[in-house]
PDB file of C-alpha atoms in Angstrom:
ATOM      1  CA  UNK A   1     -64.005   3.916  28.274  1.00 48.00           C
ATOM      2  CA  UNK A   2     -62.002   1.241  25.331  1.00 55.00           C
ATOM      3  CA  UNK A   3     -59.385   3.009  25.932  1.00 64.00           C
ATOM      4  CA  UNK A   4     -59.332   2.145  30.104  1.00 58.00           C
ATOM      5  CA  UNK A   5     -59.652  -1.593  29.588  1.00 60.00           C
ATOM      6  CA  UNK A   6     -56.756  -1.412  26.702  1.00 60.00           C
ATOM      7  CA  UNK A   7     -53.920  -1.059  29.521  1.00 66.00           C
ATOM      8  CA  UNK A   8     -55.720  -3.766  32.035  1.00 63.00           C
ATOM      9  CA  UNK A   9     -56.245  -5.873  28.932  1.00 65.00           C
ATOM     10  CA  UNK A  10     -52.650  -5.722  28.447  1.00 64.00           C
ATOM     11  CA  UNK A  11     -51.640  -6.374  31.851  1.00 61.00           C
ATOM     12  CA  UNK A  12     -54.030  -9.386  31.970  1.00 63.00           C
ATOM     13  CA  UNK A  13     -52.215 -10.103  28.844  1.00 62.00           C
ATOM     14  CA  UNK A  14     -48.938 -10.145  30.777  1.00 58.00           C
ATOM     15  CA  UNK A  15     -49.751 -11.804  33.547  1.00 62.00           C
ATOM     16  CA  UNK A  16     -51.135 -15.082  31.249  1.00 58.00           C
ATOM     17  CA  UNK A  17     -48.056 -14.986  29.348  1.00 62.00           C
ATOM     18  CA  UNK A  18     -45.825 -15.024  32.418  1.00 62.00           C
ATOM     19  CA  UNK A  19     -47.991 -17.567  34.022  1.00 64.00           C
ATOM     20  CA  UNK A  20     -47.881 -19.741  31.531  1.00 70.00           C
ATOM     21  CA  UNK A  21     -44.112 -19.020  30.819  1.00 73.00           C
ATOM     22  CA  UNK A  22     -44.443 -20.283  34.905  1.00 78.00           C
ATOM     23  CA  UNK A  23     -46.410 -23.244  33.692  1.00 75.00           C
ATOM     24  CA  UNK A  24     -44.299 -24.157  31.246  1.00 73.00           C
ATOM     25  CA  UNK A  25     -41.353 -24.682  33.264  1.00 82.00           C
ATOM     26  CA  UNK A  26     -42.744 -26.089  35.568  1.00 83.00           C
ATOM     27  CA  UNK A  27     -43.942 -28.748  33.028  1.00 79.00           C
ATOM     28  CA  UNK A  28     -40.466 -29.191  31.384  1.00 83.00           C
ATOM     29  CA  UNK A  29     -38.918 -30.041  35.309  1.00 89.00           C
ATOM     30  CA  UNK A  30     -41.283 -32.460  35.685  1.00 88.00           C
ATOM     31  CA  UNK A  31     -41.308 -33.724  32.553  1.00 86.00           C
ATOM     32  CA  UNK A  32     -37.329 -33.940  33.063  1.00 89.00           C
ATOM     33  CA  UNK A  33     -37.671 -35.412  36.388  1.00 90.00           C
ATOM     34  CA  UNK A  34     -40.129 -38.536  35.194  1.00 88.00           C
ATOM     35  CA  UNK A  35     -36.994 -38.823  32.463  1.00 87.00           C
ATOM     36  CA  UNK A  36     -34.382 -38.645  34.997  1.00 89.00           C
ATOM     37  CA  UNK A  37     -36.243 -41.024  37.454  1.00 90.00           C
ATOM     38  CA  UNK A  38     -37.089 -43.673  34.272  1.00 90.00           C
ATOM     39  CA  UNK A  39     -33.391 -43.401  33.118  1.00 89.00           C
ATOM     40  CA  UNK A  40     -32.514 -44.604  36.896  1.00 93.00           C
ATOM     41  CA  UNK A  41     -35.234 -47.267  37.040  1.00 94.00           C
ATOM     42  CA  UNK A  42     -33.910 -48.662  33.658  1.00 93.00           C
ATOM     43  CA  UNK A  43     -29.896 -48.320  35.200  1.00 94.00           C
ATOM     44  CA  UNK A  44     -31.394 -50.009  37.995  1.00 95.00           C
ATOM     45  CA  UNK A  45     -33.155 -52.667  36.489  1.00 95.00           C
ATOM     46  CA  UNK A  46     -30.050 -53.362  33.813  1.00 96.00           C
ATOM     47  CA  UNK A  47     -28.128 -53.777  36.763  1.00 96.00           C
ATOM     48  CA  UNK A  48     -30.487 -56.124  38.482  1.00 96.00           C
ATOM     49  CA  UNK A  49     -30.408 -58.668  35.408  1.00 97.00           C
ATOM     50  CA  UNK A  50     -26.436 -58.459  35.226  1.00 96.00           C
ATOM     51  CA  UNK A  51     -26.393 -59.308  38.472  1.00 97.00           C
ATOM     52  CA  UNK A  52     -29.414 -62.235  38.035  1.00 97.00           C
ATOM     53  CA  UNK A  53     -27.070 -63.325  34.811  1.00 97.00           C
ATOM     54  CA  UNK A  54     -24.042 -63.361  36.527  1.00 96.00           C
ATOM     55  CA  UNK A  55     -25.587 -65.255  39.313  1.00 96.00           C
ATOM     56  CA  UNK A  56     -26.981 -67.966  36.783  1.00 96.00           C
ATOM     57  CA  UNK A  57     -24.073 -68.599  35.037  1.00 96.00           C
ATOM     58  CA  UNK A  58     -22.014 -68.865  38.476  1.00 96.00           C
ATOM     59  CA  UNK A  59     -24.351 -71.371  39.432  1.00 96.00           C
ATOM     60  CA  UNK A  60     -24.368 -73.347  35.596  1.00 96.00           C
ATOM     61  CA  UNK A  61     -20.849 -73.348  36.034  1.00 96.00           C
ATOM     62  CA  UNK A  62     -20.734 -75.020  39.555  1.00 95.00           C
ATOM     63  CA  UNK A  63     -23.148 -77.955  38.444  1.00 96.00           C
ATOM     64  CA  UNK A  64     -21.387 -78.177  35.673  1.00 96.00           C
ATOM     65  CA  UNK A  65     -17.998 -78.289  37.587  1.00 95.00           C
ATOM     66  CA  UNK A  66     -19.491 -80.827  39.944  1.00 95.00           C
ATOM     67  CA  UNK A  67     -20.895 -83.166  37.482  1.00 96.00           C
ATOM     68  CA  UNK A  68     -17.275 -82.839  35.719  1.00 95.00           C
ATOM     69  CA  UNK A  69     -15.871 -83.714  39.759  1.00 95.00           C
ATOM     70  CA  UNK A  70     -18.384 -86.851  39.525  1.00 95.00           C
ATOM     71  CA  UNK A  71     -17.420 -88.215  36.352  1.00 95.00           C
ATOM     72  CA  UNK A  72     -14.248 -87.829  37.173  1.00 95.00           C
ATOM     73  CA  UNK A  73     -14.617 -89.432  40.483  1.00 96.00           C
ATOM     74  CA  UNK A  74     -16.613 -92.785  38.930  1.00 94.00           C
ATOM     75  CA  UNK A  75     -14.514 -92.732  35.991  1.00 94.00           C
ATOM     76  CA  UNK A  76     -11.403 -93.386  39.099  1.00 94.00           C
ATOM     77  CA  UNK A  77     -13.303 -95.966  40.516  1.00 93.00           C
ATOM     78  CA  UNK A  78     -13.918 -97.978  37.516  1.00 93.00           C
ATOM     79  CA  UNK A  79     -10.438 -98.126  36.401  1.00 91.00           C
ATOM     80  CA  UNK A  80      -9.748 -98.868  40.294  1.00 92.00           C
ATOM     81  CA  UNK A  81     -12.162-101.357  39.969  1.00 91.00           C
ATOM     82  CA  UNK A  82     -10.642-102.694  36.937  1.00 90.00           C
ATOM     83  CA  UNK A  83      -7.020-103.041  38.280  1.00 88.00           C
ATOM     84  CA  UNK A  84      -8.573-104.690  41.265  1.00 89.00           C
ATOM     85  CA  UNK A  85     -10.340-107.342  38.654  1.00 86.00           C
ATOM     86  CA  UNK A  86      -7.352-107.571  36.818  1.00 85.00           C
ATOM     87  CA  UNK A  87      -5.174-108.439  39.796  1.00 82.00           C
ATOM     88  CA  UNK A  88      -7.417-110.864  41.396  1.00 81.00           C
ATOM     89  CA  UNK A  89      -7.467-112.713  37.413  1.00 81.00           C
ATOM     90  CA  UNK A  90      -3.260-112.952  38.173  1.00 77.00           C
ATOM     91  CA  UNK A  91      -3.741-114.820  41.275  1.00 71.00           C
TER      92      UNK A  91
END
């Protein structure tokens, strides 16, 4: 009778083994999928702040452009303002 459950026992044997061998790989896809899909969230998200960065420093460097454009413009109206002073003195 032992020696009719020896060759079952080792076919249940078999089948485990293969089914977890099944298991197994099925657990290393997945496990490289959630790796594959957090490597593209991170690319994603790096490329989001880039692209939030670049945006912030565009728009730094256009106030600071336009406040240069103002000074600029008040420091021409001063001296305009000046000469005007100046030439109504030589009248």
């Amino acid at each position: 009778m032992k020696r009719v459950f020896l060759p079952l026992a080792a076919v249940a044997a078999l089948g485990l083994a293969a089914c977890s061998d099944k298991a197994q790989n099925e657990t290393a896809e997945a496990a490289e999928a959630i790796g594959a899909d957090a490597n593209a969230t991170m690319s994603e998200a790096a490329d989001d702040v880039e692209a939030a960065t670049d945006s912030a420093l565009g728009a730094a460097e256009n106030a600071a452009d336009s406040t240069g454009d103002a000074i600029e413009q008040e420091a021409s109206d001063v001296g305009n303002a000046a000469d005007a002073a100046e030439d109504e003195l030589d009248k």
